[in-house]
């Protein structure tokens, strides 16, 4: 079953699409949503953040949250979790550090990073939680020498995105990302960490970051339980 915040997101989206909350109307307050849906305030806050990020609602200081309606294609921001975790501060995504240090590189990551399988690279892995419930596993893989002199071993969430941190500490410049999306069954450890059944597949998003010459710098891996997430993109038809 999806976490409570995701269930609340779906319920509010259905009401917006059904016209219960028409465009321009004021969304019920946090307190009203807590009372009606019998959920905690962190759950409501997480759901409202998702709706705002996806363009369903907008916040007006001192007035509340207003309904915009189902996002039109022209206004849909691409849902690219790999890119988001590279650019957004870690403090924007509450979670806990699972691992930070040298680790053997899995085959797919090795191919994207341009290193030999099972060789050692630096790994920073965090378990992200929304509404108090685990939602995704985010891993950054980078050459050991690129991690030296950074704060990537810190147990504290970074106050800046990985891109900005590496740019300021190491002088590297991200140029483009090659993204791959696959599906697989979770390992027993992944299922336990994400609080998901073992018979539900994972969506695995890999983003290989390269510099202007095409040399790989970082690989970000985002593991998403398939029953809790959907990936959406928008692009012009040429």
mmCIF file of C-alpha atoms in Angstrom:
data_model
loop_
_atom_site.group_PDB
_atom_site.id
_atom_site.type_symbol
_atom_site.label_atom_id
_atom_site.label_comp_id
_atom_site.label_asym_id
_atom_site.label_seq_id
_atom_site.Cartn_x
_atom_site.Cartn_y
_atom_site.Cartn_z
ATOM 1 C CA UNK A 1 0.000 0.000 0.000
ATOM 2 C CA UNK A 2 1.342 3.487 -0.840
ATOM 3 C CA UNK A 3 2.478 5.607 2.137
ATOM 4 C CA UNK A 4 -0.122 7.867 3.714
ATOM 5 C CA UNK A 5 1.166 11.070 2.119
ATOM 6 C CA UNK A 6 0.919 9.474 -1.362
ATOM 7 C CA UNK A 7 -2.625 8.314 -0.641
ATOM 8 C CA UNK A 8 -3.531 11.864 0.378
ATOM 9 C CA UNK A 9 -1.963 13.262 -2.807
ATOM 10 C CA UNK A 10 -4.085 10.877 -4.897
ATOM 11 C CA UNK A 11 -7.258 11.727 -2.966
ATOM 12 C CA UNK A 12 -6.768 15.473 -3.426
ATOM 13 C CA UNK A 13 -5.900 15.041 -7.111
ATOM 14 C CA UNK A 14 -9.140 13.110 -7.632
ATOM 15 C CA UNK A 15 -11.137 15.861 -5.961
ATOM 16 C CA UNK A 16 -9.489 18.530 -8.099
ATOM 17 C CA UNK A 17 -10.175 16.552 -11.297
ATOM 18 C CA UNK A 18 -13.782 15.924 -10.223
ATOM 19 C CA UNK A 19 -14.371 19.637 -9.619
ATOM 20 C CA UNK A 20 -14.868 19.276 -5.867
ATOM 21 C CA UNK A 21 -12.014 21.754 -5.566
ATOM 22 C CA UNK A 22 -12.329 23.853 -8.758
ATOM 23 C CA UNK A 23 -9.475 25.987 -10.127
ATOM 24 C CA UNK A 24 -9.120 29.221 -8.196
ATOM 25 C CA UNK A 25 -10.775 27.850 -5.051
ATOM 26 C CA UNK A 26 -9.099 27.809 -1.673
ATOM 27 C CA UNK A 27 -7.851 24.388 -0.617
ATOM 28 C CA UNK A 28 -8.895 23.233 2.873
ATOM 29 C CA UNK A 29 -6.426 24.226 5.586
ATOM 30 C CA UNK A 30 -3.837 21.842 7.015
ATOM 31 C CA UNK A 31 -5.958 21.493 10.149
ATOM 32 C CA UNK A 32 -9.070 20.626 8.119
ATOM 33 C CA UNK A 33 -7.178 18.001 6.108
ATOM 34 C CA UNK A 34 -5.700 16.493 9.285
ATOM 35 C CA UNK A 35 -9.189 16.196 10.767
ATOM 36 C CA UNK A 36 -10.915 14.859 7.642
ATOM 37 C CA UNK A 37 -8.306 12.285 6.634
ATOM 38 C CA UNK A 38 -7.142 11.368 10.169
ATOM 39 C CA UNK A 39 -3.467 11.841 9.329
ATOM 40 C CA UNK A 40 -0.564 13.635 10.986
ATOM 41 C CA UNK A 41 0.598 17.128 10.136
ATOM 42 C CA UNK A 42 3.901 15.867 8.542
ATOM 43 C CA UNK A 43 1.789 13.683 6.216
ATOM 44 C CA UNK A 44 -0.337 16.665 5.159
ATOM 45 C CA UNK A 45 2.727 18.896 4.713
ATOM 46 C CA UNK A 46 4.440 16.261 2.542
ATOM 47 C CA UNK A 47 1.330 15.797 0.361
ATOM 48 C CA UNK A 48 0.862 19.533 -0.128
ATOM 49 C CA UNK A 49 4.524 19.922 -1.075
ATOM 50 C CA UNK A 50 4.145 17.264 -3.781
ATOM 51 C CA UNK A 51 0.979 18.916 -5.150
ATOM 52 C CA UNK A 52 2.698 22.296 -5.225
ATOM 53 C CA UNK A 53 5.821 20.914 -6.929
ATOM 54 C CA UNK A 54 3.679 19.173 -9.558
ATOM 55 C CA UNK A 55 1.677 22.339 -10.256
ATOM 56 C CA UNK A 56 -1.728 21.254 -8.888
ATOM 57 C CA UNK A 57 -1.845 24.030 -6.269
ATOM 58 C CA UNK A 58 -0.056 27.266 -5.465
ATOM 59 C CA UNK A 59 0.652 28.987 -2.161
ATOM 60 C CA UNK A 60 -0.032 32.672 -1.555
ATOM 61 C CA UNK A 61 1.602 34.213 1.480
ATOM 62 C CA UNK A 62 -0.948 35.030 4.158
ATOM 63 C CA UNK A 63 -3.873 33.739 2.087
ATOM 64 C CA UNK A 64 -3.450 29.984 1.880
ATOM 65 C CA UNK A 65 -3.204 27.415 -0.906
ATOM 66 C CA UNK A 66 -5.233 27.810 -4.075
ATOM 67 C CA UNK A 67 -6.158 25.179 -6.650
ATOM 68 C CA UNK A 68 -4.649 25.542 -10.118
ATOM 69 C CA UNK A 69 -6.175 22.380 -11.601
ATOM 70 C CA UNK A 70 -4.583 19.471 -13.397
ATOM 71 C CA UNK A 71 -1.254 20.704 -14.804
ATOM 72 C CA UNK A 72 -1.292 21.367 -18.534
ATOM 73 C CA UNK A 73 1.483 19.780 -20.555
ATOM 74 C CA UNK A 74 3.055 23.197 -21.111
ATOM 75 C CA UNK A 75 3.454 23.720 -17.385
ATOM 76 C CA UNK A 76 4.474 20.217 -16.324
ATOM 77 C CA UNK A 77 7.982 20.110 -14.950
ATOM 78 C CA UNK A 78 9.765 16.918 -16.015
ATOM 79 C CA UNK A 79 9.816 14.438 -13.141
ATOM 80 C CA UNK A 80 13.494 13.513 -13.255
ATOM 81 C CA UNK A 81 14.478 12.348 -9.791
ATOM 82 C CA UNK A 82 18.130 11.805 -10.675
ATOM 83 C CA UNK A 83 18.546 15.399 -11.786
ATOM 84 C CA UNK A 84 16.604 16.685 -8.786
ATOM 85 C CA UNK A 85 18.917 14.972 -6.306
ATOM 86 C CA UNK A 86 21.989 16.298 -8.099
ATOM 87 C CA UNK A 87 20.830 19.908 -7.950
ATOM 88 C CA UNK A 88 18.631 20.238 -4.841
ATOM 89 C CA UNK A 89 20.132 20.506 -1.328
ATOM 90 C CA UNK A 90 19.976 17.269 0.640
ATOM 91 C CA UNK A 91 18.261 19.234 3.405
ATOM 92 C CA UNK A 92 15.233 19.520 1.067
ATOM 93 C CA UNK A 93 14.697 15.744 1.270
ATOM 94 C CA UNK A 94 14.588 14.487 4.878
ATOM 95 C CA UNK A 95 16.236 11.132 5.357
ATOM 96 C CA UNK A 96 19.085 9.204 6.921
ATOM 97 C CA UNK A 97 22.555 8.342 5.711
ATOM 98 C CA UNK A 98 22.876 4.597 5.089
ATOM 99 C CA UNK A 99 26.426 4.437 3.754
ATOM 100 C CA UNK A 100 29.324 6.778 2.975
ATOM 101 C CA UNK A 101 32.708 5.442 1.893
ATOM 102 C CA UNK A 102 34.543 3.218 -0.576
ATOM 103 C CA UNK A 103 32.471 0.359 -1.994
ATOM 104 C CA UNK A 104 32.606 -2.220 -4.794
ATOM 105 C CA UNK A 105 30.927 -0.858 -7.921
ATOM 106 C CA UNK A 106 27.994 -2.875 -9.386
ATOM 107 C CA UNK A 107 28.186 -3.768 -13.081
ATOM 108 C CA UNK A 108 25.689 -1.202 -14.417
ATOM 109 C CA UNK A 109 27.187 1.630 -12.380
ATOM 110 C CA UNK A 110 30.693 0.576 -13.454
ATOM 111 C CA UNK A 111 29.694 0.804 -17.129
ATOM 112 C CA UNK A 112 28.195 4.276 -16.616
ATOM 113 C CA UNK A 113 31.149 5.471 -14.547
ATOM 114 C CA UNK A 114 33.708 4.039 -16.988
ATOM 115 C CA UNK A 115 35.489 1.839 -14.442
ATOM 116 C CA UNK A 116 36.085 -1.899 -14.071
ATOM 117 C CA UNK A 117 33.267 -3.888 -12.418
ATOM 118 C CA UNK A 118 33.895 -4.621 -8.735
ATOM 119 C CA UNK A 119 36.534 -1.889 -8.560
ATOM 120 C CA UNK A 120 36.220 0.594 -5.713
ATOM 121 C CA UNK A 121 34.449 3.938 -5.920
ATOM 122 C CA UNK A 122 32.996 6.346 -3.380
ATOM 123 C CA UNK A 123 29.367 5.715 -2.429
ATOM 124 C CA UNK A 124 27.027 8.062 -0.549
ATOM 125 C CA UNK A 125 23.599 6.455 -0.003
ATOM 126 C CA UNK A 126 20.597 7.990 1.750
ATOM 127 C CA UNK A 127 17.148 6.619 2.594
ATOM 128 C CA UNK A 128 14.639 9.385 1.873
ATOM 129 C CA UNK A 129 11.464 9.714 3.933
ATOM 130 C CA UNK A 130 8.335 11.757 3.292
ATOM 131 C CA UNK A 131 5.535 12.060 5.779
ATOM 132 C CA UNK A 132 7.620 9.977 8.165
ATOM 133 C CA UNK A 133 7.697 6.980 5.790
ATOM 134 C CA UNK A 134 10.582 5.745 3.573
ATOM 135 C CA UNK A 135 10.010 6.444 -0.113
ATOM 136 C CA UNK A 136 13.262 6.038 -2.056
ATOM 137 C CA UNK A 137 16.933 5.103 -1.858
ATOM 138 C CA UNK A 138 19.358 7.597 -3.399
ATOM 139 C CA UNK A 139 22.983 6.663 -4.132
ATOM 140 C CA UNK A 140 25.815 8.798 -5.503
ATOM 141 C CA UNK A 141 28.783 6.953 -7.040
ATOM 142 C CA UNK A 142 31.958 8.843 -7.941
ATOM 143 C CA UNK A 143 35.684 8.148 -8.328
ATOM 144 C CA UNK A 144 37.523 8.027 -5.004
ATOM 145 C CA UNK A 145 39.783 10.927 -5.940
ATOM 146 C CA UNK A 146 36.789 13.138 -6.706
ATOM 147 C CA UNK A 147 35.381 12.561 -3.200
ATOM 148 C CA UNK A 148 38.578 13.693 -1.471
ATOM 149 C CA UNK A 149 38.334 17.095 0.205
ATOM 150 C CA UNK A 150 34.519 17.097 0.184
ATOM 151 C CA UNK A 151 31.842 16.737 2.867
ATOM 152 C CA UNK A 152 30.397 13.585 1.310
ATOM 153 C CA UNK A 153 31.469 11.442 4.284
ATOM 154 C CA UNK A 154 29.480 13.687 6.636
ATOM 155 C CA UNK A 155 26.486 12.185 8.400
ATOM 156 C CA UNK A 156 24.716 15.530 8.103
ATOM 157 C CA UNK A 157 22.529 16.363 5.108
ATOM 158 C CA UNK A 158 24.324 18.697 2.705
ATOM 159 C CA UNK A 159 22.978 22.249 2.641
ATOM 160 C CA UNK A 160 23.660 22.355 -1.118
ATOM 161 C CA UNK A 161 23.200 20.015 -4.045
ATOM 162 C CA UNK A 162 25.958 17.611 -5.087
ATOM 163 C CA UNK A 163 26.511 19.607 -8.268
ATOM 164 C CA UNK A 164 27.169 22.841 -6.401
ATOM 165 C CA UNK A 165 29.238 21.099 -3.735
ATOM 166 C CA UNK A 166 31.584 19.413 -6.213
ATOM 167 C CA UNK A 167 31.817 22.578 -8.274
ATOM 168 C CA UNK A 168 32.895 24.655 -5.281
ATOM 169 C CA UNK A 169 35.219 22.026 -3.748
ATOM 170 C CA UNK A 170 36.705 20.321 -6.817
ATOM 171 C CA UNK A 171 36.116 22.786 -9.645
ATOM 172 C CA UNK A 172 34.277 20.225 -11.809
ATOM 173 C CA UNK A 173 31.564 21.329 -14.236
ATOM 174 C CA UNK A 174 28.530 19.177 -14.979
ATOM 175 C CA UNK A 175 27.614 19.388 -18.666
ATOM 176 C CA UNK A 176 24.919 16.785 -19.359
ATOM 177 C CA UNK A 177 23.222 13.703 -17.935
ATOM 178 C CA UNK A 178 22.528 10.396 -19.659
ATOM 179 C CA UNK A 179 19.544 8.821 -17.910
ATOM 180 C CA UNK A 180 18.418 5.177 -17.914
ATOM 181 C CA UNK A 181 15.319 3.697 -16.277
ATOM 182 C CA UNK A 182 14.992 -0.010 -15.572
ATOM 183 C CA UNK A 183 12.756 -2.206 -13.414
ATOM 184 C CA UNK A 184 13.784 -5.070 -11.161
ATOM 185 C CA UNK A 185 12.735 -6.863 -8.016
ATOM 186 C CA UNK A 186 14.175 -5.495 -4.759
ATOM 187 C CA UNK A 187 16.743 -7.322 -2.690
ATOM 188 C CA UNK A 188 15.641 -8.410 0.783
ATOM 189 C CA UNK A 189 17.611 -5.522 2.293
ATOM 190 C CA UNK A 190 16.093 -2.948 -0.077
ATOM 191 C CA UNK A 191 12.575 -4.206 0.610
ATOM 192 C CA UNK A 192 13.209 -3.934 4.351
ATOM 193 C CA UNK A 193 14.702 -0.442 4.117
ATOM 194 C CA UNK A 194 11.830 0.835 1.968
ATOM 195 C CA UNK A 195 9.137 -0.988 3.921
ATOM 196 C CA UNK A 196 7.769 -2.646 0.787
ATOM 197 C CA UNK A 197 6.600 -6.175 -0.128
ATOM 198 C CA UNK A 198 9.193 -8.329 -1.863
ATOM 199 C CA UNK A 199 6.797 -9.008 -4.756
ATOM 200 C CA UNK A 200 6.587 -5.328 -5.792
ATOM 201 C CA UNK A 201 9.210 -4.239 -8.352
ATOM 202 C CA UNK A 202 11.526 -1.264 -8.064
ATOM 203 C CA UNK A 203 11.990 1.451 -10.653
ATOM 204 C CA UNK A 204 15.722 2.089 -10.874
ATOM 205 C CA UNK A 205 16.702 5.468 -12.315
ATOM 206 C CA UNK A 206 20.364 5.907 -13.255
ATOM 207 C CA UNK A 207 21.770 9.312 -14.175
ATOM 208 C CA UNK A 208 25.320 9.390 -15.539
ATOM 209 C CA UNK A 209 26.739 12.905 -15.229
ATOM 210 C CA UNK A 210 29.406 13.881 -17.749
ATOM 211 C CA UNK A 211 31.576 16.902 -18.361
ATOM 212 C CA UNK A 212 31.781 18.787 -21.665
ATOM 213 C CA UNK A 213 34.290 16.263 -23.056
ATOM 214 C CA UNK A 214 31.949 13.365 -22.302
ATOM 215 C CA UNK A 215 34.007 11.986 -19.423
ATOM 216 C CA UNK A 216 31.869 10.525 -16.600
ATOM 217 C CA UNK A 217 31.941 12.333 -13.258
ATOM 218 C CA UNK A 218 29.140 10.947 -11.099
ATOM 219 C CA UNK A 219 26.412 8.317 -11.294
ATOM 220 C CA UNK A 220 23.242 8.880 -9.293
ATOM 221 C CA UNK A 221 20.980 5.890 -8.668
ATOM 222 C CA UNK A 222 17.420 6.384 -7.382
ATOM 223 C CA UNK A 223 15.400 3.312 -6.355
ATOM 224 C CA UNK A 224 11.623 3.874 -6.301
ATOM 225 C CA UNK A 225 8.953 1.342 -5.257
ATOM 226 C CA UNK A 226 6.817 0.969 -8.387
ATOM 227 C CA UNK A 227 3.528 1.075 -6.475
ATOM 228 C CA UNK A 228 4.299 4.495 -4.980
ATOM 229 C CA UNK A 229 5.795 6.438 -7.873
ATOM 230 C CA UNK A 230 5.169 7.321 -11.483
ATOM 231 C CA UNK A 231 7.593 9.105 -13.782
ATOM 232 C CA UNK A 232 6.256 11.842 -16.013
ATOM 233 C CA UNK A 233 7.921 14.009 -18.624
ATOM 234 C CA UNK A 234 6.757 16.645 -21.074
ATOM 235 C CA UNK A 235 8.368 17.601 -24.367
ATOM 236 C CA UNK A 236 7.350 19.278 -27.617
ATOM 237 C CA UNK A 237 6.303 17.216 -30.634
ATOM 238 C CA UNK A 238 8.537 18.213 -33.549
#
